[in-house]
Coordinates of C-alpha atoms in Angstrom, one line a residue:
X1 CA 52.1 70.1 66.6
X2 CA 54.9 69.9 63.9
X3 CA 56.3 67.2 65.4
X4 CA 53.3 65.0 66.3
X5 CA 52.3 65.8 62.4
X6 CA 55.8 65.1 61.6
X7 CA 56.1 61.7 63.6
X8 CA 52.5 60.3 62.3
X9 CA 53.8 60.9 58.2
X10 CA 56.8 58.6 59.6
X11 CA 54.6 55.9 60.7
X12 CA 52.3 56.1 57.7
X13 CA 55.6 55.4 55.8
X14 CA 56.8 52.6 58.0
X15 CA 53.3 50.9 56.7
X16 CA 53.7 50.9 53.3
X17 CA 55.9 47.9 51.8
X18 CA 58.8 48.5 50.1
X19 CA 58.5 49.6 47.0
X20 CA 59.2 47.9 43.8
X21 CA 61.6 49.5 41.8
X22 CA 64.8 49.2 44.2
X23 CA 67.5 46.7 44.1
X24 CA 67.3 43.8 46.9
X25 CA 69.9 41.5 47.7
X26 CA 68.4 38.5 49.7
X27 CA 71.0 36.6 51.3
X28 CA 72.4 34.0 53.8
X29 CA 69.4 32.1 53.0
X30 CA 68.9 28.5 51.8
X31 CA 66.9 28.2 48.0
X32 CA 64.6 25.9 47.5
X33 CA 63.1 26.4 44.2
X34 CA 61.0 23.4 42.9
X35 CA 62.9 22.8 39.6
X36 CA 65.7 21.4 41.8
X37 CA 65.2 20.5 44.9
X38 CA 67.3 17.6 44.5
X39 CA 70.2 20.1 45.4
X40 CA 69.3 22.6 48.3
X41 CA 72.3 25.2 49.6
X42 CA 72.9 28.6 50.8
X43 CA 73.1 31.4 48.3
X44 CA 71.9 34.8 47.4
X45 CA 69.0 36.4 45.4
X46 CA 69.0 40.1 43.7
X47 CA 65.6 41.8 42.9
X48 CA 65.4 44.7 40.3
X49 CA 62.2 46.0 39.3
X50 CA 60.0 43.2 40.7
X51 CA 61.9 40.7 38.9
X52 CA 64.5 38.3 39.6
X53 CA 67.3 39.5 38.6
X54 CA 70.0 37.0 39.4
X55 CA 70.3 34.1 41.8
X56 CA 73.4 33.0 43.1
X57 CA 74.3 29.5 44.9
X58 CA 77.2 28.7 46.9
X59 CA 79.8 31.3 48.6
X60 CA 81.3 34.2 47.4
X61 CA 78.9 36.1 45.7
X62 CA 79.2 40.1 46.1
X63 CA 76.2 42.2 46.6
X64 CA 75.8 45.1 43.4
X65 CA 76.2 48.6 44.7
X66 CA 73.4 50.4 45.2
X67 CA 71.6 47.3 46.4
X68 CA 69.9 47.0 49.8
X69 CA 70.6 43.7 51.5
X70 CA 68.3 42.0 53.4
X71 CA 69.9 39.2 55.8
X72 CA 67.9 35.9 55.7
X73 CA 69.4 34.8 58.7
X74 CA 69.6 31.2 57.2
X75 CA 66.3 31.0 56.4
X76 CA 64.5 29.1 53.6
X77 CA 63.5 31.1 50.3
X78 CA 60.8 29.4 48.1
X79 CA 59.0 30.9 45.3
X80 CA 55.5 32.3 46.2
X81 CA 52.5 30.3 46.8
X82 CA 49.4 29.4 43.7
X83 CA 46.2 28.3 44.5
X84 CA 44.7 27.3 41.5
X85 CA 41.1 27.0 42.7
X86 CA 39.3 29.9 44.1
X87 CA 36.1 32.3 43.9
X88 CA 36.7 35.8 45.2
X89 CA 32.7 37.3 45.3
X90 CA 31.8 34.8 47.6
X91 CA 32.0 35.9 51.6
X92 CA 32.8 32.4 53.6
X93 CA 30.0 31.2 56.4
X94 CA 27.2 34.1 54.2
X95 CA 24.1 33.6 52.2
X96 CA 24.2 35.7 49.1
X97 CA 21.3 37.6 51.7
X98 CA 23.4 37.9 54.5
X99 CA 26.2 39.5 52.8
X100 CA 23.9 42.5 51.3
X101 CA 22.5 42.9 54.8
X102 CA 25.5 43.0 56.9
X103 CA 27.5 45.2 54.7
X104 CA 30.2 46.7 57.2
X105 CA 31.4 42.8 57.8
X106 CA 31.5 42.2 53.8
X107 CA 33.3 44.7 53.3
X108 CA 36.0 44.7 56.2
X109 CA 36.2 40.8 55.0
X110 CA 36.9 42.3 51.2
X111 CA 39.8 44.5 52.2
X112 CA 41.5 42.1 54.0
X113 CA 40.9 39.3 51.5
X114 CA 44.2 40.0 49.8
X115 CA 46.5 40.0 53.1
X116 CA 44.6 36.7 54.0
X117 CA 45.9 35.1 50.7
X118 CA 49.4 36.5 51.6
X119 CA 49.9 35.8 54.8
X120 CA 50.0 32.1 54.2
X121 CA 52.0 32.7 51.0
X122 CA 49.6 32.8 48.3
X123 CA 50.8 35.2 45.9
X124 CA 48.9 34.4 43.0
X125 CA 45.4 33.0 43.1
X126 CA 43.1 31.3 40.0
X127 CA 39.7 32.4 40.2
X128 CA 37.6 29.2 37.9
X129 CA 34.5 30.9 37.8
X130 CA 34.2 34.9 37.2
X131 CA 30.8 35.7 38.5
X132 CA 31.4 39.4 39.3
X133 CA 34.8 41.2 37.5
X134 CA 34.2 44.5 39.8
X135 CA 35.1 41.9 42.6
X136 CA 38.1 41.3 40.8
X137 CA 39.4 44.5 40.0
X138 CA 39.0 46.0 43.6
X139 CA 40.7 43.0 44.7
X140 CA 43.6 44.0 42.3
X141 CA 43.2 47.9 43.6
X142 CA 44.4 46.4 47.2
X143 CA 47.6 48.5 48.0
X144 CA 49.0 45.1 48.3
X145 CA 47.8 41.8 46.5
X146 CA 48.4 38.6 45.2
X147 CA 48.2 38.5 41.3
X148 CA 44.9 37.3 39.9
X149 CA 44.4 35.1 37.1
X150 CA 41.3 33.5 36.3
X151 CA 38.9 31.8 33.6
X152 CA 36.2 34.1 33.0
X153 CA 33.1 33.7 33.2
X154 CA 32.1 29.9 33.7
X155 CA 30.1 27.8 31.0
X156 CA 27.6 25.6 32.4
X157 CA 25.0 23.8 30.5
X158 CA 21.8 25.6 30.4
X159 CA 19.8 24.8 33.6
X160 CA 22.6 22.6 34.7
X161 CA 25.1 22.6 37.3
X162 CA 25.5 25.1 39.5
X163 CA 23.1 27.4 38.1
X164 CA 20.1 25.0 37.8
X165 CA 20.7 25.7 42.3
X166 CA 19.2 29.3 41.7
X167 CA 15.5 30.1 41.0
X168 CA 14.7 29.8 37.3
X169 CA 14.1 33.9 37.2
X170 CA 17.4 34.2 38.5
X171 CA 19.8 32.0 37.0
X172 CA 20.4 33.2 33.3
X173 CA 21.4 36.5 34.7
X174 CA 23.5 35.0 37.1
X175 CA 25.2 32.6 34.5
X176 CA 25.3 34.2 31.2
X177 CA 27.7 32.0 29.6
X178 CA 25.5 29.4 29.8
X179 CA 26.1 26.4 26.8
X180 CA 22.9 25.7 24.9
X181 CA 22.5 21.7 23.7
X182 CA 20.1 21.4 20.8
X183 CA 20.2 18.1 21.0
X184 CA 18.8 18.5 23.8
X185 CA 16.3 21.1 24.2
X186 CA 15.4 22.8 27.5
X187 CA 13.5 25.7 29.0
X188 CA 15.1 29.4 28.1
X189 CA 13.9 32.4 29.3
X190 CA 12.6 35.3 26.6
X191 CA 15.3 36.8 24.9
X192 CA 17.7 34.1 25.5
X193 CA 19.5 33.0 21.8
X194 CA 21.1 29.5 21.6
X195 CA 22.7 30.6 18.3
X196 CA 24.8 33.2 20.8
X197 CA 25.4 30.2 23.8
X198 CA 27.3 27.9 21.4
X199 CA 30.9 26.4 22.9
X200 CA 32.7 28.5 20.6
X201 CA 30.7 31.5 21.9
X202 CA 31.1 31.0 25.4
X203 CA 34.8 30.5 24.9
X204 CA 35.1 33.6 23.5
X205 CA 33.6 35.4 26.1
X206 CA 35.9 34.1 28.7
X207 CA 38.6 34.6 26.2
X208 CA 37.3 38.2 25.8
X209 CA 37.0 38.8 29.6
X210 CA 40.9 38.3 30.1
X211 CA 40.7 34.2 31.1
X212 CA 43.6 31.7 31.0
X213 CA 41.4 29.1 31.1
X214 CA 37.8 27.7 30.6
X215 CA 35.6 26.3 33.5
X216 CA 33.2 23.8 32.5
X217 CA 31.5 21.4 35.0
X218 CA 30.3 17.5 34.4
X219 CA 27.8 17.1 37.5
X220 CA 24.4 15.4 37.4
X221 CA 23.4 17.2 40.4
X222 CA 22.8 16.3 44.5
X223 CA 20.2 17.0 46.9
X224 CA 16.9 18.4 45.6
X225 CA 18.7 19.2 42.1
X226 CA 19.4 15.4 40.6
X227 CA 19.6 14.8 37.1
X228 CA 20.8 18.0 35.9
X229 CA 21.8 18.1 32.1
X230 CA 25.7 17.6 30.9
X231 CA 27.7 17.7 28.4
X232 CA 28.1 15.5 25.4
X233 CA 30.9 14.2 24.3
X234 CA 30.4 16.5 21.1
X235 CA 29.3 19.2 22.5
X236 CA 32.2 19.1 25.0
X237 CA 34.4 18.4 21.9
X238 CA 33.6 21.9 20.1
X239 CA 34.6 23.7 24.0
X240 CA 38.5 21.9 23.6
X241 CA 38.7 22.7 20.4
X242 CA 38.0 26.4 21.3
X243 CA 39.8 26.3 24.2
X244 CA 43.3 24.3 22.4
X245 CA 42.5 27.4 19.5
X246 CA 43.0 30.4 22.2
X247 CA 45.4 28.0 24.2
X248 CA 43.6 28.2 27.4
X249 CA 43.3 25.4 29.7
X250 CA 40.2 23.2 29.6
X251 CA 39.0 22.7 33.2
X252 CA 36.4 20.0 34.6
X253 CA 34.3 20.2 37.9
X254 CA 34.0 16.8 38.4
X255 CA 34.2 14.9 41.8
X256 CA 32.3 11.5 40.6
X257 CA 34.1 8.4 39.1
X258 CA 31.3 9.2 35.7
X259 CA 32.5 12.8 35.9
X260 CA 36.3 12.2 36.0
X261 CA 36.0 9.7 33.4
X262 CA 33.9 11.7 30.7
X263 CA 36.4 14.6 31.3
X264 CA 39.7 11.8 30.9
X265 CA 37.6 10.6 28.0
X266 CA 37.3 14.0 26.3
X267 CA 40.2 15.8 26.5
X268 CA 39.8 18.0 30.0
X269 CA 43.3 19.3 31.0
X270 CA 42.5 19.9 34.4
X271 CA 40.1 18.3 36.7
X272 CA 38.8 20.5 39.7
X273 CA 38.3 18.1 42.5
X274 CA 39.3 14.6 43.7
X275 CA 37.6 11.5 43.4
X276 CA 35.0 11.0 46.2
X277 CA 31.9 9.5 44.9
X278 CA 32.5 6.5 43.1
X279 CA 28.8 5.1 42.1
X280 CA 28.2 1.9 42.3
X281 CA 31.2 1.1 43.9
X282 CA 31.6 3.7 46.9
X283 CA 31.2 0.4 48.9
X284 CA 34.6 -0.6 47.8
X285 CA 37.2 -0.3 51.1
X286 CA 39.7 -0.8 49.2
X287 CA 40.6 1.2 45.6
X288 CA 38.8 -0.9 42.7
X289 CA 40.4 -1.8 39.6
X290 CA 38.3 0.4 37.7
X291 CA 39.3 3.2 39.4
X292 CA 43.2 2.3 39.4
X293 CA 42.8 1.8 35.5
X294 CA 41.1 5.4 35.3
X295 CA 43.5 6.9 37.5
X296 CA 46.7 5.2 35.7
X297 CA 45.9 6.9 32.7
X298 CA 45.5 10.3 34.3
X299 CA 48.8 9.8 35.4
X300 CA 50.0 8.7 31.8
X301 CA 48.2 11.6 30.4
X302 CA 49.8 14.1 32.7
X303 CA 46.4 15.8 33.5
X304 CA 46.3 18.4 36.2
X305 CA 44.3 17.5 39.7
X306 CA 43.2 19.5 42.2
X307 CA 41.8 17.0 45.1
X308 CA 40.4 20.1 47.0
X309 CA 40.2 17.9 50.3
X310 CA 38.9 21.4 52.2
X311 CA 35.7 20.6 49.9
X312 CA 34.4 17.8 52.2
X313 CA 36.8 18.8 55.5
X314 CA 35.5 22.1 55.3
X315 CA 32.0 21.4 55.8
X316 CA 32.9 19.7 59.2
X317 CA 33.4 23.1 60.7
X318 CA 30.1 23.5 62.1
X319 CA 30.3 20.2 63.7
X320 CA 34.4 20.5 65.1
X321 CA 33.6 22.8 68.2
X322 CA 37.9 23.9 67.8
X323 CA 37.4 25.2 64.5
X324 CA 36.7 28.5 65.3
X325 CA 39.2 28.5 68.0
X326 CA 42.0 28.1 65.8
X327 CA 45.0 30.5 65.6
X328 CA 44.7 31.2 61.8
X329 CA 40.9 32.1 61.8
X330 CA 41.9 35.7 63.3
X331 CA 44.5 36.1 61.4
X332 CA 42.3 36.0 58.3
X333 CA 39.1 37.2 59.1
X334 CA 38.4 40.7 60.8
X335 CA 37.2 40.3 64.6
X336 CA 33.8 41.0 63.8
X337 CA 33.2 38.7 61.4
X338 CA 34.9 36.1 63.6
X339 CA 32.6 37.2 66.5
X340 CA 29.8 37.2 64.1
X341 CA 30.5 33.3 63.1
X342 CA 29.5 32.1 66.7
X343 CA 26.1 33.6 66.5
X344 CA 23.1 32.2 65.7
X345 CA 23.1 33.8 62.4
X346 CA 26.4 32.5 61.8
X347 CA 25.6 29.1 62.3
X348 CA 23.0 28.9 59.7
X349 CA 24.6 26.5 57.1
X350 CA 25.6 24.3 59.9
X351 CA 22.0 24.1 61.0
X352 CA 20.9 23.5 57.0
X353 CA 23.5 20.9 56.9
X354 CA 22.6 18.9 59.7
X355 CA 18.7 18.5 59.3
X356 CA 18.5 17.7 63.0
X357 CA 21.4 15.5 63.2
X358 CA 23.7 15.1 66.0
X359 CA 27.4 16.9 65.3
X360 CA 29.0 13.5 66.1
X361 CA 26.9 12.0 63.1
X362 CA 27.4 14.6 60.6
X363 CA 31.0 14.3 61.3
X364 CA 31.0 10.0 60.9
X365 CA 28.8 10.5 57.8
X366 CA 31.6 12.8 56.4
X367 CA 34.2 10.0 57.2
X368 CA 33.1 7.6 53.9
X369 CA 33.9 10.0 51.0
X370 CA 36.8 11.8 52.5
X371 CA 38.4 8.0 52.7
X372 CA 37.5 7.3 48.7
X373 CA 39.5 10.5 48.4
X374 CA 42.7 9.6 51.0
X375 CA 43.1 6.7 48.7
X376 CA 42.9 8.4 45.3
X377 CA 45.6 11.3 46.4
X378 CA 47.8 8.1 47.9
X379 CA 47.4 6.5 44.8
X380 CA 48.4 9.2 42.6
X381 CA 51.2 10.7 44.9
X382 CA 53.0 6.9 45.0
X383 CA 52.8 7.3 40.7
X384 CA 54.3 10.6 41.2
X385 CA 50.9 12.0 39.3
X386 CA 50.4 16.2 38.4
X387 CA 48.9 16.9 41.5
X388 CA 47.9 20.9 41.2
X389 CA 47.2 22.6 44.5
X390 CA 43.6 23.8 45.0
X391 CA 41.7 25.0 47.8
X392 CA 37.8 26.0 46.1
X393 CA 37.8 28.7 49.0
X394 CA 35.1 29.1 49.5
X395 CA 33.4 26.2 47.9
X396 CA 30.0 26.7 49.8
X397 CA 28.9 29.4 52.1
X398 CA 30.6 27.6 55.2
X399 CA 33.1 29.5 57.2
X400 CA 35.5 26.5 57.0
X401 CA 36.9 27.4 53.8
X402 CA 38.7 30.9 55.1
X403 CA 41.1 32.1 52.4
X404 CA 45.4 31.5 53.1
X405 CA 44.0 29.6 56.4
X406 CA 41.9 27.1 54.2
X407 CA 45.6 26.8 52.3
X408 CA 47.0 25.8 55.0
X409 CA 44.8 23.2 56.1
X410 CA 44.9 21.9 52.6
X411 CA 48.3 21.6 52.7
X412 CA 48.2 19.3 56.1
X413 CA 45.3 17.0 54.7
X414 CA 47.4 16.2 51.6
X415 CA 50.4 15.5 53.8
X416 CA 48.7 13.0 55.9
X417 CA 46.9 11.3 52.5
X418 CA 49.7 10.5 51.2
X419 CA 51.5 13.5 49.5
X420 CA 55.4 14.3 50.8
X421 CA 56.4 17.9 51.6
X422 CA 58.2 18.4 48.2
X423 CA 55.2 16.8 46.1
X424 CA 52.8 20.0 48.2
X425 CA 55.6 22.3 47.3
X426 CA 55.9 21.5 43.1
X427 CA 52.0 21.2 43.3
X428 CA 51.5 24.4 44.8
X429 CA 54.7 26.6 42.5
X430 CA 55.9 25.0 39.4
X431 CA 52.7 22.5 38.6
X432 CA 50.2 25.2 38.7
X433 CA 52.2 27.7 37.0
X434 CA 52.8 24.9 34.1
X435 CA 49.5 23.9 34.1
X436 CA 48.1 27.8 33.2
X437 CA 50.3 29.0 31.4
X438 CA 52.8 30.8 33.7
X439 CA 55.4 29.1 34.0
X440 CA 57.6 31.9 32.0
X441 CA 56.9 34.2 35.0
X442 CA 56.1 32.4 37.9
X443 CA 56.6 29.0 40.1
X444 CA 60.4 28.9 40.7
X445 CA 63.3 30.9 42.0
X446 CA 65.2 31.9 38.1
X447 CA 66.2 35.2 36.6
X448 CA 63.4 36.4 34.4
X449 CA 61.0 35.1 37.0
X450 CA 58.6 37.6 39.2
X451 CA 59.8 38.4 42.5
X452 CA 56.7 36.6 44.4
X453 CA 59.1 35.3 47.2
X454 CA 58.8 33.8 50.7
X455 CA 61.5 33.6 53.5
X456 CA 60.8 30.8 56.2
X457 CA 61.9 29.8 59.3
X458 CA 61.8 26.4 58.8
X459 CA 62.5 24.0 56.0
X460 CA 59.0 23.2 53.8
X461 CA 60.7 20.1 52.6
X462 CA 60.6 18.9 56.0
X463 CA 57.2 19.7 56.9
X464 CA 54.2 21.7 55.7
X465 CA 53.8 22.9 59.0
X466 CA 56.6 25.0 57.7
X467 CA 54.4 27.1 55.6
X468 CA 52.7 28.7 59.4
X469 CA 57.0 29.9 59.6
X470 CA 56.9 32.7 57.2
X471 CA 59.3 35.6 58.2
X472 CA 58.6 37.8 55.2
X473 CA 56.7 38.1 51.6
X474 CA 58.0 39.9 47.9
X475 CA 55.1 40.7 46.1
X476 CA 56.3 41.4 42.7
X477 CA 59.4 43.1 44.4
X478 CA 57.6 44.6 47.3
X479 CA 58.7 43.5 50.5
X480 CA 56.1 43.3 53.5
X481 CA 56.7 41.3 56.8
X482 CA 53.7 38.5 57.4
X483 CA 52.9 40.1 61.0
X484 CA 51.3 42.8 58.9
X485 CA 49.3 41.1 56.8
X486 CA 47.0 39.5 59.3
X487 CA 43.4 41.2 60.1
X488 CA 43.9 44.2 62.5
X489 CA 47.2 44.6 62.3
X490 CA 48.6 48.0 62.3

């Protein structure tokens, strides 16, 4: 009995990932850090205290005593994964009604949410939109996670976008950061004071909550909920100036050629989502003038985009019968919940989607907007524009937005729009750590730096299929292999 209770503490340990606080000498491994990729070569990394404590390039170096070496085997070393868009309460392929009733599948997705993230490399994720901070600090309680920084919570205009989607008794709990226009009065419920929803207000709060950034959305609406109230260009001017004042980033759903524009227009430092509807001229097969000129001075401007192709590719899922047969599904997504996608239950936002439609014309009438976007990402890779990698996982309750998987997927639709290997890797390190503020800790392989780390197989400046070749994660130090991380392993 000793033994057996002897042997089972040593396989408990053998789970745990390396702690922290020793000294790791990564070598015989080939650095590619996005701050100069113009010069890739062999050299050696050494880890202290979840930091980067020195890199080394070329032969020769010696490992410090004391340190334990890990042998990259000529491997590539990249700095750890950001995806700049996501929303961590939400369960992919769920209603908000479905998730309280099937509890034991929320919450075996919940604990494995983190590993998800990691085992496609993410090791920091931006959450835009706050809706529940208990989400985020169990997330953070994981034994093993990818950082979390995110914006609070969100302001929408009252009884605008998204929260004008909810029923009207529902909605100003669900939002409470709501922005109140007096210009341009609209229904409140009792209790609700537009003195305390001002911009400068609702900055605060998500100043207050612990955000980098501020959320703010320029969408008239779709579907059943069309010509939903937006910002003005005042109004919007009070939320930058608040924003500049606590030096958080100003971010802008907008996904319309009006929405992009106003946010251009108005001072928006990011803007959350490509280009897909263009108005009056989504006709255009080719990219119109006036969206080259708005595009040429997002590019002059240096403002941050997120084209968040999963968005539109994502909904397809229901209607792509080898979705759910992919490789990376299991590895993200406990067994049940896999299982549980193929039911009829499951398959419940397909059916919404669809409205009686065939799946081959849900996936044709998908093909027109996800083109308007292949040409804006082509445009704005060839001019070398501040692409930021963004998932919006989950941006509706389909299952084809799974978290690290959805990533990866992102990664391969960028490639073939026009983006090259290198622009996916700055977009998804150094560009989203510059473009929220941390770039003094994260995005590239320097001393100073946090130990967020990958090792790969293969080179990712060859292919972004090279992201599916990591060997092994540090997470602020701690080293795990990726087998690990995927749902059910042991």
């Amino acid at each position: 009995m000793k033994f057996k209770a002897l042997l089972a503490g040593l396989l408990a340990l053998a789970l745990v990932p390396t702690a922290a606080a020793e000294a790791i000498w990564i070598t015989n491994v080939k650095l590619v850090s996005p701050e100069r990729l113009e010069r890739i070569e062999a050299g050696s990394v050494l880890v202290e205290n979840g930091r980067i404590a020195a890199v080394h390039r070329g032969p020769g170096a010696r490992m410090p005593a004391g340190a334990r070496r890990v042998d990259g085997k000529g491997g590539y070393l990249t700095p750890g994964l950001i995806d700049s868009h996501v929303h961590l309460h939400a369960v992919p392929g769920m209603s908000l009604e479905q998730a309280q009733e099937e509890r034991a599948l929320t919450e075996a997705y919940q604990r494995q949410l983190p590993r998800s993230f990691l085992y496609y490399g993410y090791t920091t994720v931006v959450d835009l939109a706050v809706a529940d901070m208990g989400v985020i600090e169990r997330f953070r309680a994981a034994p093993l996670h990818p950082e979390v920084v995110h914006c609070g919570p969100p302001l929408p205009m009252a009884n605008g976008y998204p929260m004008s989607f909810l029923p009207e008794a529902k909605r100003f709990a669900a939002f409470p950061n709501s922005v109140y226009d007096p210009a341009r009065p609209t229904s409140v419920p009792p209790g609700y004071r537009p003195e305390e929803h001002t911009p400068q207000a609702g900055v605060a709060r998500a100043k207050a909550a612990g955000g980098v950034c501020v959320k703010t959305h320029f969408e008239r609406g779709f579907g059943r909920e069309r010509n939903l109230p937006v910002w003005s260009p005042a109004l919007f001017a009070e939320v930058r100036g608040a924003a500049r004042a606590n030096r958080m980033a100003l971010v802008t759903h907008a996904n319309s050629f009006e929405g992009q524009r106003f946010a251009v227009e108005n001072g928006a430092d990011v803007l959350a989502h490509g280009m897909w509807h263009w108005g009056s001229l989504n006709g255009s097969k080719e990219l119109p003038d006036e969206i080259r000129a708005l595009l040429d001075r997002i590019v002059a401007a240096g403002i941050g985009y997120q084209p968040t192709m999963r968005v539109l590719v994502g909904l397809d899922a229901y209607f792509d019968r080898g979705y759910l047969r992919h490789p990376g599904v299991r590895k993200v997504v406990p067994k049940a919940l896999a299982d549980w996608y193929a039911t009829p239950g499951g398959q419940w936002f397909g059916e919404e989607l669809a409205e009686g439609h065939s799946h081959e014309e849900m996936l044709e009438a998908g093909q027109a907007p996800l083109r308007r976007l292949r040409q804006v990402i082509a445009y704005l890779a060839a001019r070398d524009a501040n692409l930021l990698f963004a998932t919006d996982t989950p941006s509706s309750p389909t299952y084809g937005n799974l978290p690290g998987l959805n990533g990866f997927l992102e990664m391969q639709h960028l490639a073939d729009a026009g983006m090259s290997p290198a622009q996916v890797l700055r977009a998804a390190t150094i560009g989203n750590a510059r473009a929220f503020g941390l770039l003094d800790r994260l995005g590239s392989i320097e001393p100073g730096k946090d130990a967020n780390l990958l090792l790969l197989r293969d080179s990712p400046l060859a292919s972004v299929q090279a992201w599916d070749s990591i060997v092994t994660l540090w997470v602020g130090g701690r080293q795990v292999e990726r087998a690990r991380l995927a749902a059910g392993a042991r």
